[in-house]
Structures are given as C-alpha cells and as structure tokens.
Coordinates of C-alpha atoms (C1' of nucleotides) in Angstrom, one line a residue:
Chain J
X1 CA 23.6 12.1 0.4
X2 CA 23.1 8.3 -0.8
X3 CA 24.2 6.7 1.8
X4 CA 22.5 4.0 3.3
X5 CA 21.4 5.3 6.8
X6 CA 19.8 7.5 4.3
X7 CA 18.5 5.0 2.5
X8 CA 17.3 3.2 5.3
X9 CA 15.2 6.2 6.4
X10 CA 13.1 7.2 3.5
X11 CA 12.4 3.4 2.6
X12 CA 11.2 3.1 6.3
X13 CA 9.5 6.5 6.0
X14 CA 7.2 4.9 3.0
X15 CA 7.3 1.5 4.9
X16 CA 5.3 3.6 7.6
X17 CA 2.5 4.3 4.8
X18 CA 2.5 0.9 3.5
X19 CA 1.9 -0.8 7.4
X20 CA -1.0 1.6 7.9
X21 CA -2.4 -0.6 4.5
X22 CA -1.4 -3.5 6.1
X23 CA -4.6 -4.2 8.4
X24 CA -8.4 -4.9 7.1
X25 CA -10.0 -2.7 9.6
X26 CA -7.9 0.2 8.4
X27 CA -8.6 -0.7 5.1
X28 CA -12.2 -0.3 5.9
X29 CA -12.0 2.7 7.8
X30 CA -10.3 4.2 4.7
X31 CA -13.0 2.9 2.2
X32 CA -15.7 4.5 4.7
X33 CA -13.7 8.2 4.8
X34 CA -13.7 7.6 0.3
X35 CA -17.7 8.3 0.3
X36 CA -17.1 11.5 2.9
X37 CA -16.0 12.1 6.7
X38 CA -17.0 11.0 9.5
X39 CA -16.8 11.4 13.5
X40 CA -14.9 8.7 15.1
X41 CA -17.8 7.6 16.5
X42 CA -19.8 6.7 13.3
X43 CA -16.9 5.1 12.1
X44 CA -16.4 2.9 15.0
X45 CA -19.8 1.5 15.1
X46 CA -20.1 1.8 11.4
X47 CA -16.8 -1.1 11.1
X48 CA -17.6 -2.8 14.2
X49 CA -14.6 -1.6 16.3
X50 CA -14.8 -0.4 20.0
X51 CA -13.9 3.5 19.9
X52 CA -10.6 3.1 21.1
X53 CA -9.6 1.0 18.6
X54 CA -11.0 2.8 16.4
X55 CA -9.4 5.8 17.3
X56 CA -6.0 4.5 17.5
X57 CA -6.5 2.7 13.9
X58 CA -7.2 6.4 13.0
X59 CA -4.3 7.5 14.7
X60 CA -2.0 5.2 12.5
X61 CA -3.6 6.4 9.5
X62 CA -3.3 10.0 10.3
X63 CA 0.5 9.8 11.7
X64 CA 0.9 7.7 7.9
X65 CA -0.6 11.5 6.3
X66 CA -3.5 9.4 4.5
X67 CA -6.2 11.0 6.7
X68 CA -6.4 14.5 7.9
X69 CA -9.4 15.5 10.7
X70 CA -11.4 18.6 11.3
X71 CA -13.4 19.8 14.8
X72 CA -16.8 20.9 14.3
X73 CA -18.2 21.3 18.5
X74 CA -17.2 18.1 20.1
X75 CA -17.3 16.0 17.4
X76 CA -14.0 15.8 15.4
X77 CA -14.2 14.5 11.6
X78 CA -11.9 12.3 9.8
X79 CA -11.2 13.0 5.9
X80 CA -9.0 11.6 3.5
X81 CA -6.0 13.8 3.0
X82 CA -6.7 14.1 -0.7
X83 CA -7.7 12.2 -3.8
X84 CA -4.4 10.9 -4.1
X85 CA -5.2 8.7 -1.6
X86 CA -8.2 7.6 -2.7
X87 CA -6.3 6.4 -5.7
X88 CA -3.7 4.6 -3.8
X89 CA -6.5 2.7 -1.5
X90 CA -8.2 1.8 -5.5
X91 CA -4.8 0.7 -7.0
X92 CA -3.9 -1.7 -4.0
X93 CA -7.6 -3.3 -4.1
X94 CA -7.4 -3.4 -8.1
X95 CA -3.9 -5.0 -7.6
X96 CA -4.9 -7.5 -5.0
X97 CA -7.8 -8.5 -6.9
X98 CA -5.6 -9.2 -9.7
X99 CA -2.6 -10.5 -8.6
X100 CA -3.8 -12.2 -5.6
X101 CA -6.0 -15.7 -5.9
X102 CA -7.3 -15.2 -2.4
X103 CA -7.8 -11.7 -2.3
X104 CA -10.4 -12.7 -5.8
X105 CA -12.0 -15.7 -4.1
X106 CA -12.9 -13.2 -1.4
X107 CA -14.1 -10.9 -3.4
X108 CA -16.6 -13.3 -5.4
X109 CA -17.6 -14.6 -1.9
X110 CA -18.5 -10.7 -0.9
X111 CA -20.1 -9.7 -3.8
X112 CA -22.2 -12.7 -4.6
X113 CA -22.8 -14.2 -7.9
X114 CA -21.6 -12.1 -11.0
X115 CA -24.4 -12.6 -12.3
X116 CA -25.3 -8.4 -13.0
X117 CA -24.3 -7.0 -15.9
X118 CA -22.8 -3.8 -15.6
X119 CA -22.1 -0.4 -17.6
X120 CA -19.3 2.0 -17.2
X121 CA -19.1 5.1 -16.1
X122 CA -18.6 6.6 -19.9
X123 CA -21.3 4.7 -20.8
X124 CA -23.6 5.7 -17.8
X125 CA -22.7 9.4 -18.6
X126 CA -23.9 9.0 -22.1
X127 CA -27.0 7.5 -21.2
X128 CA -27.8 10.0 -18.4
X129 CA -27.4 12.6 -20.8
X130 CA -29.9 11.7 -23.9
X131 CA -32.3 10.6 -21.2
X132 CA -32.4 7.2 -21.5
X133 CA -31.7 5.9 -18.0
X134 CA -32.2 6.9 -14.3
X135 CA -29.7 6.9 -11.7
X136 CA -30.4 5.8 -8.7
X137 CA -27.7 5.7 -5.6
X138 CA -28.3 3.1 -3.4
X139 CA -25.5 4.0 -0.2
X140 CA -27.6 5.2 3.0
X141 CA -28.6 8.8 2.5
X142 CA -25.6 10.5 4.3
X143 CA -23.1 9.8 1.7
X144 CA -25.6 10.7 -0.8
X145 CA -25.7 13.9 0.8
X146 CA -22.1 13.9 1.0
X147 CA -21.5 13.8 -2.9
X148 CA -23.0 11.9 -5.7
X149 CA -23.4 11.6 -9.4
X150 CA -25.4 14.6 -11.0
X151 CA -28.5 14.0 -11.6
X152 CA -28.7 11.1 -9.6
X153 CA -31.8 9.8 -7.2
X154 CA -30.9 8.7 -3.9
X155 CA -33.1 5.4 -2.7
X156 CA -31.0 3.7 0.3
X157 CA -31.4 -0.6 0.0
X158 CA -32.9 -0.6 2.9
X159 CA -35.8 1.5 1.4
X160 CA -35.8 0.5 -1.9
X161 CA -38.2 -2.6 -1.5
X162 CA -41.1 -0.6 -0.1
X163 CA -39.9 3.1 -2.6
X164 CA -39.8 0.6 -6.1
X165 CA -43.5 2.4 -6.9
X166 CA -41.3 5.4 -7.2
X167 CA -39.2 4.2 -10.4
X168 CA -41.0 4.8 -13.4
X169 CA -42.1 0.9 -15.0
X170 CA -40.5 1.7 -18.4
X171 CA -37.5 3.3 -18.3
X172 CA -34.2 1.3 -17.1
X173 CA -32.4 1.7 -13.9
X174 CA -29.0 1.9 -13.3
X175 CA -27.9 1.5 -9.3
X176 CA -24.4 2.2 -8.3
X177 CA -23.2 2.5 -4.9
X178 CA -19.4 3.1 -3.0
X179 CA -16.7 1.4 -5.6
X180 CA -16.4 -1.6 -7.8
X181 CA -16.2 -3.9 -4.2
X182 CA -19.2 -2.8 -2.9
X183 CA -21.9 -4.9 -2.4
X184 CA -25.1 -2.7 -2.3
X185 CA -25.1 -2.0 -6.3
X186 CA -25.6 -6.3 -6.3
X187 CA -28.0 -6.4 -4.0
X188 CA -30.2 -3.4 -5.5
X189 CA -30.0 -4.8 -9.2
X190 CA -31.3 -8.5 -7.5
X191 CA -34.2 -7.0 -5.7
X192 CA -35.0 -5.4 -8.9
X193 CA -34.7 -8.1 -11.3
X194 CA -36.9 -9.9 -8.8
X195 CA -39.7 -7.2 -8.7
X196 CA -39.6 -7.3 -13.0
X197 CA -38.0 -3.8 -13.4
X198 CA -35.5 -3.4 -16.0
X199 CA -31.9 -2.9 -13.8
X200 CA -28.1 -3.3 -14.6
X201 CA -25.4 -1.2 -12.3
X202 CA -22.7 0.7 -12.6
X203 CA -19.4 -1.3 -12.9
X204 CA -17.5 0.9 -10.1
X205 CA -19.1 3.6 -7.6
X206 CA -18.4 7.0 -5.9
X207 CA -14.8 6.0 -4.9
X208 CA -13.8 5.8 -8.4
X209 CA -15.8 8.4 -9.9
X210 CA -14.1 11.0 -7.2
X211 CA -10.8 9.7 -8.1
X212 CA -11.3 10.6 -12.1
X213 CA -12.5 13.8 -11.2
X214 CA -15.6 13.6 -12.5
X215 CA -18.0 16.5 -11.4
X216 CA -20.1 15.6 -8.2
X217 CA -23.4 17.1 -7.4
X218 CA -23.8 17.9 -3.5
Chain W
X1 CA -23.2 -12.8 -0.1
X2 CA -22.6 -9.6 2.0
X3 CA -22.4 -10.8 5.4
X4 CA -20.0 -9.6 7.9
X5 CA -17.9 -12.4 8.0
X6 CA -17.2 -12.3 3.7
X7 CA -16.2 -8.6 3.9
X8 CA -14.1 -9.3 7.3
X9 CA -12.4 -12.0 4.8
X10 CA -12.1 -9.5 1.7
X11 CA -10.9 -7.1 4.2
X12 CA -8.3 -9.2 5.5
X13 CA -7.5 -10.4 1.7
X14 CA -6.5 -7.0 0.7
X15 CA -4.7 -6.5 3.9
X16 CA -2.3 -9.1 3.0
X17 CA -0.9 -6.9 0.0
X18 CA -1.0 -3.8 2.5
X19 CA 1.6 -5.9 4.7
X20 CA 3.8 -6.4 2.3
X21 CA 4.1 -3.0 1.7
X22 CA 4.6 -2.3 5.3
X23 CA 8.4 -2.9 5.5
X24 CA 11.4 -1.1 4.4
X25 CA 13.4 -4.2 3.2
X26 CA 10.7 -4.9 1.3
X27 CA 10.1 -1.8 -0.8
X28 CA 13.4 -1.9 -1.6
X29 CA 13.6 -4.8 -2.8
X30 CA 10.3 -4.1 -4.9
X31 CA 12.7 -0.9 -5.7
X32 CA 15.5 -3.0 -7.4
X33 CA 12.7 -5.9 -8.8
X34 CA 11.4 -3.0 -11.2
X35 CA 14.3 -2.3 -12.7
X36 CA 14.1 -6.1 -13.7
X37 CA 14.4 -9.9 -12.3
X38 CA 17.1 -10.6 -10.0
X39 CA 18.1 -14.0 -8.0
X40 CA 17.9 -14.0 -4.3
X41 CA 21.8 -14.1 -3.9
X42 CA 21.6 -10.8 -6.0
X43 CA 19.2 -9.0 -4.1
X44 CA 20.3 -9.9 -0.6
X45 CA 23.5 -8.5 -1.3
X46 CA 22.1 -5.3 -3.0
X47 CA 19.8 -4.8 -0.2
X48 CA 22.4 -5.1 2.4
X49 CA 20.2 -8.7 4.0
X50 CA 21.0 -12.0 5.1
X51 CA 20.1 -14.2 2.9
X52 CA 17.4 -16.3 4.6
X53 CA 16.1 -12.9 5.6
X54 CA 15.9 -11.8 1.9
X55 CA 14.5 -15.6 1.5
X56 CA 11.6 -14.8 4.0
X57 CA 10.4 -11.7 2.5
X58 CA 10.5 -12.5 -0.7
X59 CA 8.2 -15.1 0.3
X60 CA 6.2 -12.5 2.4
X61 CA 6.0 -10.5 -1.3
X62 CA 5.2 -13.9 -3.2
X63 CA 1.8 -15.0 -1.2
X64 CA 0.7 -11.1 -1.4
X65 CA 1.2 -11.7 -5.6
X66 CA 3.2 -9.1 -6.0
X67 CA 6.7 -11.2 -7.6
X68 CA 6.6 -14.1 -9.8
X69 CA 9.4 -15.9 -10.2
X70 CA 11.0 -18.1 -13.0
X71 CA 13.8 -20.7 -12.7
X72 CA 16.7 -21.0 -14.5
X73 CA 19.4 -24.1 -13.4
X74 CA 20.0 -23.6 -10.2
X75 CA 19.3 -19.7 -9.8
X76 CA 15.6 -18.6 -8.6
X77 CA 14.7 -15.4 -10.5
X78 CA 12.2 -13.0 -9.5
X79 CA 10.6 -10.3 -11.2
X80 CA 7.7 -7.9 -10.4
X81 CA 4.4 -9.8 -11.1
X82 CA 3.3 -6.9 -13.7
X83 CA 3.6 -3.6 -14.2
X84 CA 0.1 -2.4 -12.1
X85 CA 2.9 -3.6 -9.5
X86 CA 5.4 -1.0 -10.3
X87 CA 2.2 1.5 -10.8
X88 CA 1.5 0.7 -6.9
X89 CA 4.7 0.7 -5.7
X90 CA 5.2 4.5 -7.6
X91 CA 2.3 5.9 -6.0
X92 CA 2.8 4.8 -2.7
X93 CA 5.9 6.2 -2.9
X94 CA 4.4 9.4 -4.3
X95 CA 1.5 10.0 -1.8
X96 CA 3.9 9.3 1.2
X97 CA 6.2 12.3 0.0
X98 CA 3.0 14.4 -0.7
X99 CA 1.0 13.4 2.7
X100 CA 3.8 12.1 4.9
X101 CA 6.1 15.3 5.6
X102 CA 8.7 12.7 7.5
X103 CA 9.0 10.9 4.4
X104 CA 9.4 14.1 2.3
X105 CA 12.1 14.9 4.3
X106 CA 13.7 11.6 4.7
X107 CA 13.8 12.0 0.7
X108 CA 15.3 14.8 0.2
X109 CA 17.7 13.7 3.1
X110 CA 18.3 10.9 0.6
X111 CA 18.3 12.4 -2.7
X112 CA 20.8 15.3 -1.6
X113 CA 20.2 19.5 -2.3
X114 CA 17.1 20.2 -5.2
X115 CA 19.9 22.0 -7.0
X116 CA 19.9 20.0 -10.3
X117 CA 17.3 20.8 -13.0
X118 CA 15.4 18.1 -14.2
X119 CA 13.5 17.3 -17.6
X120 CA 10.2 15.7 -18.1
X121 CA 10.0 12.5 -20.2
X122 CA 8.5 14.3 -22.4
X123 CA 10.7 17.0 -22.8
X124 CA 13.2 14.2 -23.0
X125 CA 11.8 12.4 -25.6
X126 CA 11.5 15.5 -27.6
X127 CA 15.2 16.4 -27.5
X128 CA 15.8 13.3 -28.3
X129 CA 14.1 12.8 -32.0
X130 CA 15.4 16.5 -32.4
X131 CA 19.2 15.2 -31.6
X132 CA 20.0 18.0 -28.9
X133 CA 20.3 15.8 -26.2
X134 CA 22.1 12.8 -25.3
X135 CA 20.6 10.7 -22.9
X136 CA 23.0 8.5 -20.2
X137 CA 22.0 6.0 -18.1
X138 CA 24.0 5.6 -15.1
X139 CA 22.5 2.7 -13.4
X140 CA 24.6 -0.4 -13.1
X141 CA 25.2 -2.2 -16.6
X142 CA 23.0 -5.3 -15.7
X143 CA 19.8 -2.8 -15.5
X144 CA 20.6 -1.3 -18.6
X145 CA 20.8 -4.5 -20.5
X146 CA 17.7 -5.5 -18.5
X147 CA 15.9 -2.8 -20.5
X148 CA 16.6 1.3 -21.4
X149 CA 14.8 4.6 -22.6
X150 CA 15.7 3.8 -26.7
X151 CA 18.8 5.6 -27.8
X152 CA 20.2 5.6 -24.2
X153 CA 24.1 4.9 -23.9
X154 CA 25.3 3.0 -20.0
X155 CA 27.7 4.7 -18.5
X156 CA 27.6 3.5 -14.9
X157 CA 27.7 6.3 -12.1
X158 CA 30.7 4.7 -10.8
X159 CA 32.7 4.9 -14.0
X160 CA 31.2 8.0 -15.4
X161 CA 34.2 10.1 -13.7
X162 CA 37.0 8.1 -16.1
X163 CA 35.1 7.8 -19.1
X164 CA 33.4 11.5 -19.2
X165 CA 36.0 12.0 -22.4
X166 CA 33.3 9.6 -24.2
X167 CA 30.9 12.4 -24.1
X168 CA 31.1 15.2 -26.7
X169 CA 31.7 18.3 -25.1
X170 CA 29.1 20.7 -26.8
X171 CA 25.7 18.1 -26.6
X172 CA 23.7 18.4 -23.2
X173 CA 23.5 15.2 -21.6
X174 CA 20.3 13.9 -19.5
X175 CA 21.4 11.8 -17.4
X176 CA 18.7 9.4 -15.6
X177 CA 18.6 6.4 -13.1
X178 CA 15.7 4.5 -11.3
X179 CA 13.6 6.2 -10.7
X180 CA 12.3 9.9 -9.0
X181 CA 13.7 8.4 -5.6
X182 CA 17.4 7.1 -6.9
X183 CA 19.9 9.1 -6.2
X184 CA 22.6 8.1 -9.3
X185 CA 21.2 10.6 -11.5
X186 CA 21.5 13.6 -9.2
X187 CA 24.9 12.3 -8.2
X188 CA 25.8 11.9 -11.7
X189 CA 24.6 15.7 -12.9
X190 CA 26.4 17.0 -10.0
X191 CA 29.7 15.2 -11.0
X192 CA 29.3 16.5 -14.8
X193 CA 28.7 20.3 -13.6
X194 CA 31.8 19.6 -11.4
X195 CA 33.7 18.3 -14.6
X196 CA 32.1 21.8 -16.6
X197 CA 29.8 19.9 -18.7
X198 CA 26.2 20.3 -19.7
X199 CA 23.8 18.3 -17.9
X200 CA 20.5 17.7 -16.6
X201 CA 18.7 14.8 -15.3
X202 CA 15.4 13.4 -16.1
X203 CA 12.8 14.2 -13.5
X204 CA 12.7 10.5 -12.6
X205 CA 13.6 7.5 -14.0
X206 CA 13.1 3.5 -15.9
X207 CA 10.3 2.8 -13.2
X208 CA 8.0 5.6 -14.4
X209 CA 9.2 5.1 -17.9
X210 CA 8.2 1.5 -17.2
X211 CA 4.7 2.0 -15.4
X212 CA 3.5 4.5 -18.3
X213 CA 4.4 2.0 -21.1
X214 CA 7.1 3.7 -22.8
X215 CA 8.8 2.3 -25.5
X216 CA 12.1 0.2 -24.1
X217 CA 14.8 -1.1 -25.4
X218 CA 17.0 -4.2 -24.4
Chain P
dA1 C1' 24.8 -42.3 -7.3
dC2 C1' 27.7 -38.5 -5.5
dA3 C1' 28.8 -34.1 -4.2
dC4 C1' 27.6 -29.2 -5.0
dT5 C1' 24.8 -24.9 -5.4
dA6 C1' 21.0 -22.0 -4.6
dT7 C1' 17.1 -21.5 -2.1
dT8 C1' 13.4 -22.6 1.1
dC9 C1' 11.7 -24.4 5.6
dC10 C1' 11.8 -24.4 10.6
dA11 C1' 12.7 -23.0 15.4
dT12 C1' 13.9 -19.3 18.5
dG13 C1' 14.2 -15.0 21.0
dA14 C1' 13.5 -10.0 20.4
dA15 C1' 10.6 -6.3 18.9
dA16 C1' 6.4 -4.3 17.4
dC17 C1' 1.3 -4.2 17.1
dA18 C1' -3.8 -4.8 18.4
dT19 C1' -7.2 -4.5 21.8
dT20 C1' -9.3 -3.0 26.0
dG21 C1' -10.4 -0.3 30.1
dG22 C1' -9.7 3.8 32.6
dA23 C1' -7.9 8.5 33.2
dG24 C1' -7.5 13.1 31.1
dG25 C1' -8.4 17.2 27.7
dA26 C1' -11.2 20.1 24.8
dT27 C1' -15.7 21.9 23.7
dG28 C1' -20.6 23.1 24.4
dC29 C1' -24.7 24.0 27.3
dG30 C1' -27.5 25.2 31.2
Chain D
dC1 C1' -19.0 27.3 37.0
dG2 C1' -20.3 22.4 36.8
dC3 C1' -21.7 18.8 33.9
dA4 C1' -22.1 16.1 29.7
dT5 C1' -20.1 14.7 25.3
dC6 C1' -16.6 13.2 22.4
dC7 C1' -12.3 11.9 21.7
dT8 C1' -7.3 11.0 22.8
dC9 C1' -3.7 9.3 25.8
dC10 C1' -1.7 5.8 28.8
dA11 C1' -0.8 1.2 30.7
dA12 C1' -1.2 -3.9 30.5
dT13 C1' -2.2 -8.0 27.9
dG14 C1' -2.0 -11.4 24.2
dT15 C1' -0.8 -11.8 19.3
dT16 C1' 2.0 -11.2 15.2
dT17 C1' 6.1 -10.1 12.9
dC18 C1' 11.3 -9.9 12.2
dA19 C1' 15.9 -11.5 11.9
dT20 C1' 19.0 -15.2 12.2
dG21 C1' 21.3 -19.7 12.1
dG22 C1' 20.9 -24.6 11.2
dA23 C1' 18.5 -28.3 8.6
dA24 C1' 16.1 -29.8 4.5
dT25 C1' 15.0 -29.6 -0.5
dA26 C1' 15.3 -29.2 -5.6
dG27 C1' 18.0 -29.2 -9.4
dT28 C1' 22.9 -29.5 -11.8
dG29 C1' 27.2 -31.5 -13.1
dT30 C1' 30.5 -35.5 -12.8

DNA sequence: ACACTATTCCATGAAACATTGGAGGATGCG
DNA sequence: CGCATCCTCCAATGTTTCATGGAATAGTGT
C-alpha cells in the first residue's frame, strides 16, 4: 500500500467523478434528475441536446456512479444515485457562486434582479404550520407530482397568470420552485407583485429541501 | 432574465469549477493545499510534477476560485480559498467511494487491509479531556506547525520507528494523518502493533477536523 | 543597475472529449 | 412473428485539454 501507482489510481478514480462535473449540460442534466427521474428522452429535449448526446452525457454520469437508471417498458429512467449526490451537485454551485466572480455574475444575469425578498425554509415551515401563508409550487406539474413540500399547491408559471383568481386576495403567498438557482420562484413572485397579491419566495427549492431531509408529500 | 442563453452561461460558469475537479494532479494537489499553503516549488515536488505543469494547474484551480494565493519575497504561496473548499473537495471524495465502486476499490488499494480500528473525532476528543489517550500526528512537521488537533504531539511517520521510546508504554496512542484517504496513519498504527504498542487511528484526519471547524492549534 | 530566484506565459504535439448520424438490442403490441 | 418505440453502441469529425521546454516577468539582494 502507499505507493504512488496507488496513489495515482484512486486520485484518478475521483478525478473520473469530478470531469463528469466538468460540463454545463451535465450539470443540467443532474439538476433536472434533483426534482425526480426522467426517460432520456424528456431529458434531452428538456436541455436542448440531440438524444445521443444526451445519452452519452448520461453515460458519463452513470459510469462516474452519480446517476443510476431503472426500465419501466421501453422507456428507461435516469435517477440520482442518492441524496448524497444531490448534496455534492449543491455544494459545487454554492461554492462556485461564492468563490467564483463569474460563476455570480451569471447567476445575477439568470435570475434577474434581486429584487424579491425571500424566507427560509425554517421560516416557511413555521408559517405553513400556524396558517399564515400558502404554498404554492410553481415547477411544471410533473415534478410536483414527483415530490413537493407538504401541504403545498401546485400552480405551474405558465398557468399562474390565467389560475391567480384561485389564491385567496388576503392571505400571502409564498412560491418556491427547483433550488436557490432556479428562476421560476422570480418570475412567479414578479407576476404577482404585478397583479397586487401579497408574494415573497422561498430562498432555495426542492433540491435543497430533499437534501436536508425534510419530509416530502407525493 | 431566464433566457436560454443566461442559463447556458450559468451553466457553463459552474462548469468551470467542475473542470477543475476533473483531474487527478489536481485533487491532489487540492489534497496537500488543505493541510495548509504551500509554494509551487513545494507542491510540484510533493505531487511528483514538472514545475510548469504544477504552474498550469494551479492556474487551472485559481480562475475556478478555488486557491488564493499570497506572496511572500520571492515565493508564491497558495492556500485553499476557504474552507466550503475543503468541504467540496471531502465530499467529492466521499460520494465517489460511496457511488463509484472503482474508486472504492482504488482506495482501499491505496489505503492497504481495513485491519486497523479507527476512532471517531468525537470519541477522540473525549479521550482526550479524560487523559486516556495520546494523540500523534504523523504527517510531515511542516503540516503540523501549519496547524494540529490541540494537545497533538508530531511525530513524523518516517521517524516514528526511532523515536517510538518517546511514547509511554501503557497510554493508547491515536494516531492520525490527512485525512480519511491518507495512508500515514494506517501505516503508522500498523508499525506500532508491529513494535507491541497500543494504537488506533482516527477515522480520518486534519481535513475533516478542518471542514467541521474544530478547534486547531498552531 | 546587475544578476538571481521563483513563477508565469507561450507554443507545440499528443491525448481525450463532444457531437452527430447510422446500425443494433431490448421491450411491447397487434 | 413482424413492426414500432426507445435507447445504446460504434465510427468519424472538430474541439478542448494536457504535459513540456523555452522565453518572459516580477520581485529580491548586492
């Protein structure tokens, strides 16, 4: 043991790991498979990649042990292989947003103006419980379907402009979405500043909220 | 804000830190930075590189924001850019031995037989308020100056078989090292047993000691 | 100003990776 | 059984990365 062809091995073994993070549209692919699997297919179109691309990015990722897959008929769906690596994917976007200046600009770009105020999820929790807010989840309605917070509403963006009638006028909104660099939470809390409803969102999303452990309602 | 083109570039952004985690010279290198700074001349030799090739990748890990870097005369330190660094690097390291099963292997390759028992930190630091235990560190002396688990004594691995006299004969030793991936402590518990003494090593080492903000001395 | 040290920058060839189209394999359905 | 669907495997192309040696730079000491 110790020497260094042995070294050389296990640090390229967890190299093989870090170079499946090494590429955006596997970092997206991974941020998709954090709200719940997918077939290839969905994730292809749903990251703009032909399917064979797609499939080998998901190849990498799989041979790397951060994804794992399971057939259901024809279709074959990709998962995350556990939590763990939904952690991992959240420490390297935390880092990068904190220790890199252009990874931070980008993000400001993404997200728009920070301009929303946001709660936490202790917070949220609080207020969920003595009644004093409503949830609402604002991803498209698979991944609601795939897991989200209890008690929850589910009212996609893309709906919420014409479904607003369906949030009671006095009581205040709070939208949350896939993780802290998600964009829909924004956009939701602009449109309904805009139509004069009370909204803040939640400072992270599902991705986060998994991670912790925190119970899910399905 | 939200357009394709944004989230290709935040993509992309985070990517960049990925990358730099996609090499083996790199992760060792990240591997000797959090045990503390280091010039370029140190960690080319320690890392077995050329030195323009050590050069180029710390300049790889420098635009990604993970090392900072702090001149003194003529030398060029560098040093993790913060401890969320060290917290990365850790669980990278710990979801490829948990997901990756050639990387598990390629570790215990590394690491040598599971036949040593190892404490906890806690455990450790138990023992050590209750005087049963006296802990060793066996990394080089420069890391142990750079910053040790309190009450710690340095006893190099390489000199630990001349001066294992200095240890009294009826105190357990814990001995630790780098980290859960560094093989001095394993070597070093495996040269006590052969010399009849006491010892057990800490389950891993200054880098976890480090990420979970222990108290250190220097 | 001069030489000296430590490090970075640059150019080059070799190796690895991403993307794409087409062939092939597994599954389900009529 | 034959066909359709969904995905993976394979081969070929252009792009990116890696390692290395020589030149250039910044700071130090005389």
């Amino acid at each position: 043991m110790g020497d260094p062809t042995n070294k050389a091995t296990l640090f390229d073994a967890l190299a093989r790991v870090g170079k499946a993070l090494g590429s955006g549209k596997r970092l997206e692919l991974l941020d998709l498979l954090a709200q719940g699997e997918r077939s290839v297919e969905h994730l292809a179109t749903a990251a703009g990649l032909g399917l064979t691309t797609c499939s080998a990015h998901l190849q990498t990722l799989r041979q790397a042990g951060l994804v794992a897959t399971r057939r259901d008929g024809t279709k074959i769906h990709y998962r995350l292989a556990g939590p763990d690596v939904a952690a991992l994917y959240a420490l390297l976007r935390d880092v990068a947003g904190a220790r890199n200046a252009e990874a931070a600009a980008a993000r400001d770009a993404y997200l728009g103006p920070a301009d929303t105020e946001a709660v936490d999820r202790d917070e949220l929790r609080r207020r969920l419980a003595a009644g004093q807010v409503i949830a609402v989840d604002v991803r498209p309605a698979e991944e609601y379907a795939a897991g989200h917070i209890p008690g929850a509403i589910s009212i996609p963006l893309g709906e919420l402009a014409e479904r607003i009638t369906e949030l009671p006028a006095d009581v205040e909104v709070v939208a949350y979405c896939r993780g802290a660099y998600c964009v829909l939470s924004h956009e939701a809390v602009r449109l309904l500043a805009d139509h004069g409803r009370p909204a803040v969102r939640l400072a992270d999303g599902m991705l986060e909220w998994h991670r912790d452990q925190l119970p899910i309602a399905a």
